[in-house]
Structures are given as structure tokens and as C-alpha cells.
CSV table of C-alpha atoms in Angstrom, one decimal:
chain,number,residue,atom,x,y,z
O,24,MET,CA,58.8,-83.8,-40.9
O,25,GLN,CA,61.1,-80.9,-41.2
O,26,LEU,CA,58.0,-78.6,-41.0
O,27,LYS,CA,56.7,-80.4,-38.0
O,28,ASP,CA,60.0,-80.1,-36.2
O,29,LYS,CA,60.1,-76.4,-37.1
O,30,HIS,CA,56.6,-75.9,-35.8
O,31,ASN,CA,57.4,-77.8,-32.6
O,32,LYS,CA,60.5,-75.7,-32.1
O,33,THR,CA,58.6,-72.5,-32.6
O,34,LYS,CA,55.9,-73.6,-30.2
O,35,SER,CA,58.5,-74.6,-27.7
O,36,ILE,CA,60.1,-71.2,-27.8
O,37,ARG,CA,56.7,-69.6,-27.5
O,38,GLU,CA,55.7,-71.7,-24.6
O,39,LYS,CA,59.0,-71.1,-22.9
O,40,LEU,CA,58.6,-67.3,-23.4
O,41,ALA,CA,55.1,-67.5,-22.0
O,42,LEU,CA,56.3,-69.4,-19.0
O,43,ALA,CA,59.2,-67.0,-18.5
O,44,THR,CA,56.8,-64.1,-18.7
O,45,CYS,CA,54.3,-65.6,-16.3
O,46,ALA,CA,57.2,-66.3,-13.9
O,47,LEU,CA,58.3,-62.7,-14.2
O,48,LEU,CA,54.8,-61.4,-13.6
O,49,GLN,CA,54.3,-63.8,-10.7
O,50,THR,CA,57.6,-62.6,-9.2
O,51,ALA,CA,56.5,-59.0,-9.6
O,52,GLY,CA,53.1,-60.0,-8.1
O,53,SER,CA,54.6,-61.8,-5.2
O,54,THR,CA,57.0,-58.8,-4.5
O,55,ALA,CA,54.0,-56.5,-4.5
O,56,GLN,CA,52.1,-58.9,-2.2
O,57,ALA,CA,55.1,-59.5,0.0
O,58,GLY,CA,54.9,-63.3,0.2
O,59,ASP,CA,52.9,-64.6,3.1
O,60,GLU,CA,52.0,-61.3,4.7
O,61,TRP,CA,48.6,-59.7,5.0
O,62,GLU,CA,48.0,-56.9,2.6
O,63,ILE,CA,46.3,-54.2,4.6
O,64,ASP,CA,44.6,-51.2,3.3
O,65,SER,CA,43.2,-48.6,5.6
O,66,ALA,CA,41.6,-45.2,5.3
O,67,LEU,CA,39.8,-42.5,7.3
O,68,MET,CA,37.2,-40.6,5.4
O,69,ILE,CA,35.4,-37.4,6.6
O,70,TYR,CA,32.3,-36.5,4.6
O,71,SER,CA,30.6,-33.2,5.3
O,72,GLU,CA,27.6,-31.5,3.8
O,73,ASN,CA,27.1,-27.8,3.9
O,74,ASP,CA,24.3,-26.0,5.9
O,75,SER,CA,24.9,-28.2,9.0
O,76,ARG,CA,23.6,-31.2,7.2
O,77,VAL,CA,25.1,-34.7,7.5
O,78,THR,CA,28.7,-35.2,8.6
O,79,ALA,CA,30.1,-38.7,8.5
O,80,ILE,CA,33.4,-40.0,9.9
O,81,GLU,CA,34.2,-43.3,8.4
O,82,PRO,CA,37.2,-45.5,9.2
O,83,ILE,CA,37.7,-48.5,7.0
O,84,VAL,CA,40.2,-51.3,7.0
O,85,SER,CA,40.6,-54.3,4.7
O,86,ALA,CA,43.0,-57.2,4.9
O,87,ARG,CA,43.8,-59.9,2.3
O,88,LYS,CA,46.1,-62.9,2.4
O,89,GLU,CA,47.0,-65.8,0.1
O,90,MET,CA,46.0,-68.8,2.1
O,91,GLY,CA,47.4,-71.5,-0.2
O,92,GLU,CA,48.1,-71.9,-3.9
O,93,ASP,CA,45.8,-69.3,-5.6
O,94,LYS,CA,43.5,-69.2,-2.6
O,95,PHE,CA,42.7,-65.9,-1.0
O,96,PHE,CA,40.9,-64.7,2.0
O,97,GLY,CA,39.7,-61.1,2.4
O,98,VAL,CA,37.9,-59.2,5.2
O,99,LYS,CA,36.8,-55.7,5.5
O,100,LEU,CA,35.5,-53.6,8.4
O,101,VAL,CA,33.8,-50.3,8.1
O,102,LEU,CA,32.6,-47.9,10.8
O,103,ASP,CA,30.3,-45.1,9.9
O,104,ALA,CA,29.5,-42.4,12.5
O,105,LEU,CA,26.8,-40.0,11.2
O,106,THR,CA,25.6,-36.7,12.8
O,107,GLY,CA,23.7,-33.7,11.6
O,108,ALA,CA,20.4,-32.9,10.0
O,109,THR,CA,18.6,-34.5,7.1
O,110,PRO,CA,15.6,-33.4,5.0
O,111,ASN,CA,12.3,-34.8,6.3
O,112,GLY,CA,10.5,-34.6,2.9
O,113,ALA,CA,8.4,-31.5,3.6
O,114,HIS,CA,9.3,-28.3,1.8
O,115,ALA,CA,10.1,-24.8,2.7
O,116,SER,CA,7.2,-22.5,3.3
O,117,GLY,CA,6.5,-18.7,3.7
O,118,THR,CA,5.5,-19.4,7.3
O,119,ALA,CA,7.2,-21.3,10.2
O,120,GLN,CA,6.5,-25.0,10.4
O,121,THR,CA,6.4,-27.4,13.4
O,122,PHE,CA,7.2,-31.1,13.0
O,123,THR,CA,7.0,-34.0,15.4
O,124,ARG,CA,10.1,-36.0,16.0
O,125,PRO,CA,10.2,-39.6,14.7
O,126,SER,CA,9.8,-40.9,18.2
O,127,GLY,CA,6.4,-39.1,18.5
O,128,ASN,CA,7.7,-37.2,21.5
O,129,GLY,CA,9.0,-33.7,21.1
O,130,SER,CA,8.9,-31.4,18.2
O,131,TYR,CA,11.1,-29.0,16.2
O,132,THR,CA,10.2,-25.8,14.4
O,133,VAL,CA,11.6,-24.7,11.1
O,134,ALA,CA,11.6,-21.0,10.3
O,135,ALA,CA,9.8,-19.5,7.3
O,136,GLY,CA,11.8,-20.0,4.1
O,137,GLU,CA,14.0,-22.7,5.6
O,138,ASN,CA,14.3,-26.2,4.2
O,139,PRO,CA,12.8,-28.6,6.9
O,140,LEU,CA,15.6,-30.7,8.3
O,141,ASP,CA,15.3,-33.2,11.1
O,142,ASP,CA,18.3,-32.3,13.3
O,143,THR,CA,18.1,-35.4,15.4
O,144,PHE,CA,19.8,-37.4,12.7
O,145,HIS,CA,22.6,-39.6,14.2
O,146,ASP,CA,23.6,-43.1,13.6
O,147,THR,CA,26.5,-45.5,13.8
O,148,ARG,CA,26.9,-48.2,11.3
O,149,VAL,CA,29.2,-51.2,11.5
O,150,ALA,CA,29.7,-53.3,8.4
O,151,LEU,CA,31.7,-56.4,8.2
O,152,SER,CA,32.3,-58.4,5.0
O,153,ALA,CA,34.5,-61.4,4.1
O,154,ASP,CA,35.3,-63.3,1.0
O,155,TRP,CA,37.1,-66.4,-0.1
O,156,GLU,CA,38.6,-66.9,-3.6
O,157,GLN,CA,39.9,-70.2,-5.0
O,158,PRO,CA,40.3,-72.0,-8.3
O,159,ILE,CA,37.4,-74.3,-9.3
O,160,LEU,CA,37.1,-77.0,-11.9
O,161,ASP,CA,40.6,-76.2,-13.4
O,162,ASP,CA,43.2,-73.5,-13.3
O,163,MET,CA,41.2,-71.4,-15.7
O,164,SER,CA,38.2,-70.9,-13.4
O,165,ARG,CA,37.8,-69.2,-10.0
O,166,ILE,CA,35.0,-68.8,-7.6
O,167,ILE,CA,34.6,-66.1,-5.0
O,168,VAL,CA,32.1,-66.5,-2.2
O,169,GLY,CA,31.4,-63.8,0.3
O,170,GLY,CA,29.1,-62.7,3.1
O,171,ASN,CA,28.3,-59.3,4.7
O,172,LEU,CA,26.7,-57.9,7.7
O,173,SER,CA,25.8,-54.3,8.3
O,174,LYS,CA,24.2,-53.1,11.5
O,175,GLU,CA,22.7,-49.7,12.6
O,176,PHE,CA,20.5,-49.1,15.6
O,177,ASP,CA,17.4,-49.1,13.3
O,178,TYR,CA,18.6,-51.2,10.4
O,179,ARG,CA,20.2,-54.6,9.7
O,180,SER,CA,21.4,-56.1,6.5
O,181,LEU,CA,22.7,-59.6,5.9
O,182,GLY,CA,23.9,-60.8,2.6
O,183,VAL,CA,25.7,-63.6,0.7
O,184,SER,CA,27.2,-63.6,-2.8
O,185,ALA,CA,29.0,-65.9,-5.2
O,186,THR,CA,30.9,-65.0,-8.3
O,187,PHE,CA,32.2,-67.5,-10.9
O,188,LEU,CA,35.0,-66.4,-13.3
O,189,ARG,CA,36.4,-68.2,-16.2
O,190,ASP,CA,39.3,-67.2,-18.4
O,191,PHE,CA,39.4,-67.9,-22.1
O,192,ASN,CA,41.4,-67.0,-25.1
O,193,ASN,CA,44.9,-67.2,-23.7
O,194,ARG,CA,43.5,-65.4,-20.6
O,195,ASN,CA,42.6,-62.4,-22.7
O,196,THR,CA,38.9,-62.9,-22.0
O,197,THR,CA,37.2,-63.5,-18.6
O,198,PHE,CA,33.5,-64.3,-18.3
O,199,SER,CA,31.9,-63.8,-14.9
O,200,ALA,CA,28.5,-64.6,-13.5
O,201,ALA,CA,27.5,-63.5,-10.0
O,202,LEU,CA,24.6,-63.9,-7.7
O,203,GLY,CA,23.9,-61.9,-4.5
O,204,VAL,CA,21.1,-62.1,-2.0
O,205,ASN,CA,20.5,-59.5,0.8
O,206,ALA,CA,17.9,-59.6,3.5
O,207,ASP,CA,17.3,-56.3,5.3
O,208,THR,CA,15.3,-55.4,8.3
O,209,ILE,CA,14.3,-52.0,9.4
O,210,SER,CA,13.0,-51.1,12.9
O,211,PRO,CA,12.5,-47.3,12.8
O,212,VAL,CA,12.5,-45.1,15.8
O,213,GLY,CA,8.8,-44.7,16.8
O,214,ASP,CA,7.8,-47.8,14.7
O,215,VAL,CA,6.8,-48.0,11.1
O,216,PRO,CA,4.4,-45.2,10.0
O,217,THR,CA,1.1,-45.9,8.3
O,218,PRO,CA,1.4,-44.8,4.6
O,219,PHE,CA,-0.4,-41.6,3.9
O,220,ALA,CA,-1.4,-41.2,7.6
O,221,ASN,CA,-0.8,-37.7,9.0
O,222,MET,CA,2.1,-36.8,11.2
O,223,MET,CA,0.5,-36.1,14.5
O,224,VAL,CA,1.1,-33.4,17.1
O,225,ALA,CA,3.8,-34.5,19.5
O,226,GLY,CA,2.4,-36.7,22.3
O,227,SER,CA,-1.0,-37.1,20.8
O,228,GLY,CA,-0.4,-40.3,18.9
O,229,THR,CA,1.9,-41.6,16.2
O,230,ASN,CA,-0.1,-43.2,13.4
O,231,ARG,CA,2.3,-46.1,13.4
O,232,ASP,CA,1.3,-49.8,13.1
O,233,LYS,CA,4.2,-52.1,13.5
O,234,ALA,CA,7.7,-52.3,14.9
O,235,SER,CA,9.7,-53.5,11.9
O,236,GLU,CA,9.6,-54.3,8.2
O,237,SER,CA,11.9,-56.2,5.9
O,238,LYS,CA,13.0,-56.5,2.3
O,239,THR,CA,14.9,-58.9,0.1
O,240,ILE,CA,17.2,-57.9,-2.7
O,241,THR,CA,18.5,-60.4,-5.3
O,242,ASP,CA,21.2,-59.4,-7.7
O,243,LEU,CA,22.4,-61.2,-10.8
O,244,MET,CA,25.4,-60.0,-12.9
O,245,PHE,CA,27.0,-61.2,-16.1
O,246,GLY,CA,30.3,-59.7,-17.2
O,247,VAL,CA,33.0,-59.9,-19.7
O,248,THR,CA,36.5,-58.5,-19.2
O,249,GLN,CA,38.6,-58.3,-22.3
O,250,VAL,CA,42.2,-57.5,-23.1
O,251,ILE,CA,41.9,-55.2,-26.1
O,252,ASP,CA,45.6,-54.6,-26.7
O,253,ARG,CA,48.8,-54.5,-24.8
O,254,LYS,CA,47.8,-51.3,-23.1
O,255,THR,CA,44.0,-51.5,-22.9
O,256,LEU,CA,41.6,-53.5,-20.8
O,257,MET,CA,37.8,-53.3,-21.1
O,258,GLN,CA,34.9,-54.5,-18.9
O,259,PHE,CA,31.2,-54.9,-19.7
O,260,ASN,CA,28.7,-55.9,-17.0
O,261,LEU,CA,25.0,-56.5,-17.2
O,262,GLY,CA,23.3,-56.3,-13.8
O,263,LEU,CA,19.7,-57.5,-13.0
O,264,SER,CA,18.3,-56.7,-9.6
O,265,SER,CA,15.0,-57.4,-8.0
O,266,SER,CA,13.9,-56.0,-4.6
O,267,SER,CA,10.7,-56.9,-2.8
O,268,GLY,CA,9.3,-55.8,0.6
O,269,TYR,CA,9.3,-52.5,2.5
O,270,MET,CA,10.9,-49.8,0.3
O,271,ASN,CA,9.6,-46.7,2.1
O,272,ASP,CA,11.8,-44.3,4.1
O,273,PRO,CA,9.9,-44.2,7.4
O,274,TYR,CA,11.3,-40.8,8.3
O,275,LYS,CA,10.0,-39.0,5.2
O,276,VAL,CA,6.8,-37.1,4.8
O,277,LEU,CA,5.1,-35.0,2.2
O,278,THR,CA,3.6,-31.5,2.6
O,279,VAL,CA,-0.2,-31.5,2.0
O,280,VAL,CA,-1.3,-28.5,-0.1
O,281,ASP,CA,-4.6,-27.3,-1.5
O,282,ALA,CA,-5.2,-26.5,-5.2
O,283,THR,CA,-3.5,-23.0,-4.8
O,284,GLY,CA,-0.4,-24.6,-3.4
O,285,THR,CA,-1.0,-23.4,0.1
O,286,ARG,CA,-0.1,-25.8,2.9
O,287,LEU,CA,-3.2,-26.9,4.8
O,288,ALA,CA,-3.8,-25.9,8.4
O,289,PRO,CA,-3.6,-28.5,11.1
O,290,VAL,CA,-6.9,-30.3,11.8
O,291,GLY,CA,-7.1,-31.4,15.4
O,292,ASN,CA,-3.9,-33.3,16.1
O,293,ASP,CA,-3.3,-34.0,12.4
O,294,LEU,CA,-0.4,-31.9,11.0
O,295,PRO,CA,-0.5,-31.2,7.3
O,296,TYR,CA,2.1,-33.8,6.5
O,297,VAL,CA,1.6,-37.4,5.5
O,298,TYR,CA,4.0,-40.3,5.5
O,299,GLU,CA,5.2,-41.5,2.1
O,300,ASN,CA,4.5,-44.7,0.3
O,301,ARG,CA,6.5,-46.5,-2.4
O,302,PRO,CA,5.8,-49.7,-4.4
O,303,ASP,CA,6.8,-52.9,-2.6
O,304,SER,CA,8.8,-54.2,-5.5
O,305,ARG,CA,11.5,-52.8,-7.8
O,306,SER,CA,13.2,-54.3,-10.8
O,307,ARG,CA,16.5,-52.7,-11.9
O,308,GLN,CA,18.9,-53.2,-14.8
O,309,THR,CA,22.4,-51.8,-15.1
O,310,PHE,CA,24.8,-51.7,-18.0
O,311,TYR,CA,28.4,-51.0,-17.0
O,312,TRP,CA,31.3,-50.3,-19.2
O,313,LYS,CA,34.9,-49.6,-18.1
O,314,THR,CA,38.1,-49.1,-19.9
O,315,VAL,CA,41.6,-48.8,-18.4
O,316,HIS,CA,44.2,-47.6,-20.8
O,317,HIS,CA,48.0,-47.2,-20.2
O,318,LEU,CA,49.6,-44.2,-21.9
O,319,ASN,CA,53.4,-43.9,-21.9
O,320,GLU,CA,53.4,-43.6,-18.1
O,321,ASP,CA,50.0,-42.5,-17.0
O,322,VAL,CA,46.8,-44.5,-16.8
O,323,ILE,CA,43.3,-43.4,-17.8
O,324,ASN,CA,40.3,-45.2,-16.1
O,325,LEU,CA,37.0,-44.3,-17.7
O,326,ALA,CA,33.6,-45.8,-16.7
O,327,TYR,CA,30.0,-45.4,-17.8
O,328,ARG,CA,26.9,-46.8,-16.2
O,329,TYR,CA,23.4,-46.8,-17.5
O,330,HIS,CA,20.7,-47.7,-14.9
O,331,THR,CA,17.0,-48.1,-15.5
O,332,ASP,CA,14.2,-49.5,-13.4
O,333,ASP,CA,10.4,-50.0,-13.2
O,334,TRP,CA,10.0,-46.9,-11.0
O,335,ASP,CA,11.0,-44.9,-14.2
O,336,ILE,CA,14.3,-43.9,-12.8
O,337,ASN,CA,16.9,-43.8,-15.6
O,338,SER,CA,20.4,-42.6,-14.9
O,339,HIS,CA,23.7,-42.1,-16.6
O,340,THR,CA,27.0,-42.0,-14.7
O,341,ILE,CA,30.4,-41.1,-16.2
O,342,ASP,CA,33.5,-41.5,-14.0
O,343,LEU,CA,37.0,-40.6,-15.1
O,344,ASN,CA,40.3,-41.0,-13.2
O,345,TYR,CA,43.6,-39.9,-14.7
O,346,ARG,CA,46.6,-41.3,-12.9
O,347,TYR,CA,49.5,-38.9,-13.5
O,348,GLU,CA,52.7,-40.7,-12.5
O,349,LEU,CA,55.3,-38.7,-10.6
O,350,ASN,CA,58.8,-39.7,-9.7
O,351,GLY,CA,59.5,-42.6,-7.5
O,352,GLY,CA,56.1,-44.3,-7.8
O,353,ALA,CA,54.2,-41.3,-6.4
O,354,TYR,CA,51.1,-40.2,-8.4
O,355,LEU,CA,48.5,-37.5,-8.7
O,356,GLN,CA,45.0,-38.6,-9.7
O,357,PRO,CA,42.4,-36.1,-10.7
O,358,HIS,CA,38.8,-37.5,-10.6
O,359,ILE,CA,35.7,-36.3,-12.3
O,360,ARG,CA,32.2,-37.9,-11.9
O,361,TYR,CA,29.0,-36.8,-13.5
O,362,TYR,CA,25.6,-38.3,-12.7
O,363,THR,CA,22.1,-37.5,-13.9
O,364,GLN,CA,18.8,-39.2,-13.1
O,365,SER,CA,15.2,-38.8,-14.0
O,366,ALA,CA,12.5,-38.8,-11.3
O,367,ALA,CA,10.6,-41.8,-10.1
O,368,GLU,CA,7.1,-41.9,-11.5
O,369,PHE,CA,5.6,-41.3,-8.0
O,370,PHE,CA,8.0,-38.6,-7.0
O,371,THR,CA,6.3,-35.3,-6.1
O,372,HIS,CA,7.4,-32.2,-4.2
O,373,ASN,CA,4.1,-32.1,-2.3
O,374,ILE,CA,0.7,-33.8,-2.4
O,375,LEU,CA,-2.7,-32.3,-3.1
O,376,ASP,CA,-5.2,-32.8,-0.3
O,377,THR,CA,-7.5,-34.4,-2.9
O,378,GLN,CA,-4.9,-37.0,-3.7
O,379,VAL,CA,-4.4,-38.2,-0.1
O,380,GLY,CA,-6.2,-41.5,0.1
O,381,VAL,CA,-6.4,-41.6,-3.7
O,382,ALA,CA,-2.8,-41.8,-4.9
O,383,GLN,CA,-1.3,-45.3,-4.5
O,384,TYR,CA,2.2,-44.1,-4.2
O,385,ALA,CA,3.9,-40.8,-3.4
O,386,SER,CA,7.3,-39.7,-2.1
O,387,ALA,CA,9.0,-36.3,-1.8
O,388,ASP,CA,12.4,-37.9,-1.0
O,389,TYR,CA,14.7,-35.6,-3.0
O,390,ARG,CA,16.8,-38.7,-4.0
O,391,LEU,CA,14.0,-40.0,-6.1
O,392,GLY,CA,13.6,-36.7,-8.0
O,393,GLU,CA,15.3,-35.4,-11.1
O,394,LEU,CA,18.8,-34.5,-10.1
O,395,THR,CA,22.4,-34.2,-11.1
O,396,THR,CA,25.6,-34.8,-9.1
O,397,THR,CA,29.0,-33.4,-10.1
O,398,THR,CA,32.2,-34.5,-8.4
O,399,ILE,CA,35.7,-33.1,-8.8
O,400,GLY,CA,38.5,-34.6,-6.8
O,401,LEU,CA,42.2,-35.1,-6.5
O,402,LYS,CA,44.3,-37.8,-4.9
O,403,TYR,CA,48.0,-37.9,-4.1
O,404,ALA,CA,49.7,-41.1,-3.2
O,405,LEU,CA,53.3,-41.5,-2.0
O,406,PRO,CA,54.9,-44.9,-1.7
O,407,PHE,CA,57.7,-45.5,0.8
O,408,LYS,CA,59.9,-48.2,2.1
O,409,GLY,CA,58.6,-51.7,2.6
O,410,ASN,CA,55.8,-51.5,0.1
O,411,GLN,CA,53.9,-49.0,2.1
O,412,GLU,CA,51.8,-46.2,0.6
O,413,LEU,CA,50.3,-43.1,2.1
O,414,SER,CA,47.5,-41.3,0.2
O,415,MET,CA,45.4,-38.2,0.6
O,416,ARG,CA,42.2,-37.5,-1.3
O,417,ALA,CA,39.9,-34.5,-1.5
O,418,GLU,CA,36.6,-34.4,-3.4
O,419,SER,CA,34.0,-31.7,-3.9
O,420,ILE,CA,30.4,-32.9,-4.6
O,421,VAL,CA,27.5,-30.7,-5.7
O,422,GLN,CA,24.0,-32.1,-6.1
O,423,SER,CA,21.3,-30.0,-8.0
O,424,TYR,CA,17.6,-30.8,-8.1
O,425,SER,CA,14.8,-30.0,-10.4
O,426,LYS,CA,12.2,-27.8,-8.9
O,427,VAL,CA,9.7,-28.7,-11.6
O,428,ASP,CA,7.4,-31.5,-10.5
O,429,SER,CA,6.8,-34.2,-13.1
O,430,ALA,CA,3.3,-34.7,-11.8
O,431,VAL,CA,2.0,-31.1,-11.5
O,432,GLY,CA,4.7,-29.1,-13.4
O,433,THR,CA,5.9,-25.8,-11.9
O,434,LEU,CA,4.9,-25.6,-8.3
O,435,ALA,CA,2.3,-22.9,-7.5
O,436,GLY,CA,1.5,-20.8,-4.4
O,437,ASP,CA,3.6,-21.0,-1.2
O,438,ALA,CA,5.8,-23.8,-2.5
O,439,GLY,CA,6.4,-22.1,-5.8
O,440,SER,CA,7.7,-19.0,-4.1
O,441,GLN,CA,10.3,-20.9,-2.0
O,442,ASP,CA,13.7,-22.4,-2.8
O,443,ILE,CA,12.3,-25.8,-1.9
O,444,VAL,CA,15.3,-27.9,-3.2
O,445,PRO,CA,18.5,-25.8,-2.7
O,446,ASP,CA,21.7,-27.3,-4.1
O,447,LEU,CA,23.6,-29.6,-1.8
O,448,GLY,CA,27.3,-29.1,-1.5
O,449,ALA,CA,29.6,-31.6,0.2
O,450,PHE,CA,33.3,-32.4,0.5
O,451,VAL,CA,35.3,-35.5,1.2
O,452,ILE,CA,38.7,-35.6,2.9
O,453,GLN,CA,40.4,-38.9,3.1
O,454,VAL,CA,43.7,-40.2,4.3
O,455,GLY,CA,44.8,-43.7,3.4
O,456,TYR,CA,47.6,-46.0,4.5
O,457,SER,CA,48.5,-49.3,2.9
O,458,PHE,CA,51.1,-51.7,4.2
O,459,TYR,CA,52.0,-55.4,4.7
O,460,TRP,CA,51.9,-57.2,8.0
R,22,MET,CA,18.0,-62.4,-22.3
R,23,LYS,CA,18.5,-60.2,-25.4
R,24,GLN,CA,20.9,-58.1,-23.4
R,25,ILE,CA,22.9,-61.1,-22.3
R,26,VAL,CA,23.2,-62.4,-25.8
R,27,LEU,CA,24.3,-58.9,-26.9
R,28,LEU,CA,26.9,-58.9,-24.2
R,29,MET,CA,28.3,-62.2,-25.2
R,30,LEU,CA,28.4,-61.2,-28.9
R,31,THR,CA,30.3,-58.0,-28.0
R,32,ALA,CA,32.8,-60.1,-26.0
R,33,TRP,CA,33.2,-62.6,-28.9
R,34,VAL,CA,33.9,-59.8,-31.4
R,35,LEU,CA,36.4,-58.2,-29.0
R,36,ALA,CA,38.0,-61.5,-28.2
R,37,ALA,CA,38.5,-62.1,-31.9
R,38,CYS,CA,40.4,-58.8,-32.2
R,39,SER,CA,42.7,-59.5,-29.3
R,40,THR,CA,46.1,-61.1,-30.0
R,41,VAL,CA,48.0,-60.1,-26.8
R,42,GLN,CA,50.4,-62.8,-25.8
R,43,PRO,CA,51.3,-63.6,-22.2
R,44,TRP,CA,54.8,-62.1,-22.5
R,45,GLU,CA,53.2,-58.8,-23.7
R,46,LYS,CA,51.2,-58.3,-20.5
R,47,ASP,CA,53.8,-56.4,-18.6
R,48,LEU,CA,51.8,-53.2,-18.6
R,49,LEU,CA,48.5,-54.9,-18.0
R,50,ALA,CA,50.0,-56.6,-14.9
R,51,LYS,CA,50.8,-53.3,-13.2
R,52,PRO,CA,48.6,-52.6,-10.1
R,53,SER,CA,47.6,-49.2,-11.7
R,54,MET,CA,46.0,-51.2,-14.5
R,55,ALA,CA,43.6,-53.1,-12.3
R,56,LEU,CA,40.0,-52.6,-13.1
R,57,VAL,CA,39.5,-51.3,-9.5
R,58,ALA,CA,42.9,-49.9,-8.6
R,59,ASP,CA,41.7,-48.1,-5.4
R,60,LYS,CA,39.4,-50.6,-3.7
R,61,LEU,CA,38.8,-48.6,-0.6
R,62,ASP,CA,38.1,-45.3,-2.5
R,63,ASN,CA,35.7,-47.3,-4.6
R,64,ALA,CA,33.9,-48.8,-1.6
R,65,LEU,CA,33.6,-45.4,0.1
R,66,ASP,CA,32.4,-43.7,-3.0
R,67,GLU,CA,29.8,-46.4,-3.7
R,68,HIS,CA,28.4,-45.9,-0.2
R,69,ILE,CA,28.3,-42.1,-0.5
R,70,TYR,CA,26.4,-42.2,-3.9
R,71,PHE,CA,24.2,-45.0,-2.8
R,72,SER,CA,23.0,-42.8,0.1
R,73,LYS,CA,22.5,-39.7,-2.2
R,74,GLU,CA,21.2,-41.1,-5.4
R,75,ALA,CA,18.6,-43.6,-6.6
R,76,SER,CA,20.9,-45.8,-8.7
R,77,LEU,CA,23.3,-48.4,-7.5
R,78,GLY,CA,25.3,-51.3,-8.6
R,79,GLY,CA,27.1,-52.0,-11.9
R,80,GLN,CA,30.4,-53.3,-10.7
R,81,GLY,CA,29.4,-56.4,-8.8
R,82,VAL,CA,27.0,-58.0,-6.5
R,83,GLY,CA,26.9,-58.2,-2.7
R,84,GLY,CA,28.0,-55.5,-0.3
R,85,GLY,CA,26.1,-54.4,2.8
R,86,GLY,CA,22.7,-52.8,2.6
R,87,CYS,CA,22.2,-49.7,4.5
R,88,GLY,CA,19.4,-47.7,6.2
R,89,CYS,CA,20.8,-44.6,4.5
R,90,ASN,CA,18.6,-45.2,1.5
């Protein structure tokens, strides 16, 4: 009896402490969220690539509010204004090259030794997403349902998602399961090109056969978030994704070369460039691991992602943020990211004339080749009165590509003498402002 | 399926190690300890790398598709 009483007493103190702690944490949380107010985060990002390539100006704003007990509504709006020039898939040559614009009307000429860029690239994207979070079943489980719409003049994406989370183990473990479905439609300028058909001389025809194409992407994710100790949190996610439908980039071509690596001469109205073709399905798996660790004052956030798919693209990503606390809640946050990927099995820098009509798939899109991306950045954030925060961020990105072609090895002839995949440099400048309203 | 089982086993082993009580979660409750502490930075970065690389995902599902890739 005495033992039982003692046990009950201990349990009681323990429960009271737990409740007191929760109350304290909730108080801290509600102070941070400023009661019934909307929590607003906003930012303006400028992304700019060197050599007059893509420049993007991207304002973004998100708002979140508690709509009832443990129920939250969030909404996010992104605008994305893009201008500049983007690689068209063909490679540099020892002689000048003339290309037809995607519309089929008009042309542009690229000087000898220059990387072919289509300088008509411009686009404005509007993306809107919203989500609702609330408890389900009991107070240990939550569900988040969301929807998103993204619209460009030649592309539309519609998606829905649902995430179920359940806490276990004194809320030290959270399991999650999520499902997302996206339906995308592309309506390219000048219509959808016929795979492996030649780009034609401007005004002579287009080799295009339909106005639009579509694809569906289904994502499944299972995750575990675990409190490791008082200062460490760890997350593991396993992602499975399946895409089906039109996966080509309708604006990308491949240079057609002969066995010596020399670009073919135009034949009639056919230019020596053919439109790419990719498989109409793709199955991807990702493994994601993240650790957040609190030092005496500072916080380390380290993540690793492994990605593999049935196009033979395997990639590794390491991402590290170190939050260095300054006085008064301000902080400096250096950021390093390293990414490396292998080439898709059908990636090639150019295509042999004997392979046109024989090869099932081929693409010279540099993003499907072997590449590495290195990012170094720094963020400074300064809180001020009324739970407001101003932040500035600068990042430098360098992307390097392999010139060796997995299909034909080192390129020969004209292509071999050119710097066909020069490194890409880009920088990001961002200003952020968070407040309650 | 093997991967899911492995994930669950990992979680189970880690869960067994953890003895953090609610009143010891003061540091874990700080906004800087959130898994995604800078949500807008994260969203903007995801969009940049989605448009420049062939891999995507890992952190969650959903999010707008884009003609950029």
C-alpha cells in the first residue's frame, strides 16, 4: 500500500511537471505566434545566372493562422518572372549555327564556339497553395490536406496532397504517411514537336503534331521523426514517386553528327537538329535523413538525400546550415550544399545520324547529364519589436558538367574541340520580412 | 517494402534509446530547432534545384509542378 501510494505520488509529480512544462512551452509558442494573428512570412528573391542566361525575380508570401483548437490554415503565393536565355540542347560548334525559334517563325544565329542559347526565354509563373491541419482520431494524430495550382503561359499544374502524422513514445516519435497527386498539362509554343523529327528552317514547317500533352505524378512518403536526446532531433523519410505521360522538354533538340563528330549539313528545309524523346514513365525513390542538433547556443542542421530512379539517375545531396546566434536573437547562418548526379541512360551530348530513327530515347538536356552543384551561402536575420524579423540571404551556385558522354565516351571532331558544357555560375540575393498581422 | 520495414526498424531502435521527458524539451521547442526552420528559403531553394537538377523530393509530397523541368 505504502509502495503504491509512493508510486502514485511520484507519478503525480511527474504528470504535474509534464503539464507545467507543456503549459510553459505552449505559452512560449503562443507568444511566438502572437495569439489570433496571422503569421506572415514574405521574401523577394533574385536569382541570376552568368553569361546573360536566366534571371528570375520571385516574390513569395505565406500566411498561417490557428483557426480553432489545434487547427491551422496556411496559404502561400509565389510569383516567378523569368527572362534571359536558356540552352536549347544543341552544342557549340567551330562554325556559326542558325536555329528556328520554337514558334516556327523567325530564327537566331549562334556564333562559332558559342553555347547555343535560345534568347527568347521568358515566362511568368503564378503558384498558389493552401493547406489545412487538424487533429484526427485523438490528440496524438494530425492530418494535413493541401492543394496547389501553378500556372505559366505554356504549363499548368494541379495537385492535392494528404499527410497523416501520429505521435508515439511520449511524443518523442512521430510517424508520417503522405500521398500526393499532381496532374500537369503542357501546351508548348508552336505545339508539341514530333520526337526525333528535324527542326525545320523558319517558315517552312514545324514538325509538330499536337497542341498539348499531359503527365501525372503520384508521390508516396513514409517518415519517422525521432527525438534522440534533449538537444537532437532526427528525421528519416522514404519517398516513392511514379510519373507517367509526357516527360520531354519540347524546347530541347540534339545536334546530329556523323561518325567523325562533324555536324551534318542542312538537307532541304531540315536543319541538323532533332527533337528529343524521353521515356513516358519514371519511377523514383528517395531516402532522406536530417538531423537538427542544438549546441550551447548555436544550431546545426544537416541533411542528406539519396535519389535513384529507373532512368539510371542516382544522386547524393548534402546540405548543411549552421545557425550562429548573435546578441538579441539575431543570427548568422552559413549554408553549404553539395549535389552530384549520374547521367540518365539516354543522355547524350549529340546523336549520330545513324541513330536517328533507331534510338528509342535520347536527350541532350544538360540537367539529365552527369553534373555537380556546389552552393555556398550566408544569411543574416535580425529580429525587432513585435515579433518581426528582417533577413538577408546571399548564395553562390556553381554547376559543373561532365563532357564525357556515357554512350560514346569522349566526344570527337567538332564537338570534341569545343567547350560544349561550360560551368554555370549563379547567385541568389534574398530579402525576407516576417511579422504578425 | 523492404525499405519501409528498414525505416520502421530504425525508428523502433531509436525510439528505444530516447528517454526525453516533456519537461526536458525546452531546447527542442525553440523555433530554430524546427526541422524546417526557414520555410520560405526552403521552398525557394527546392524550386531552384528542381529547375537545375534531375532529382527532387525527399522532404514531403505535394507542391506545384513547373514547366521549368
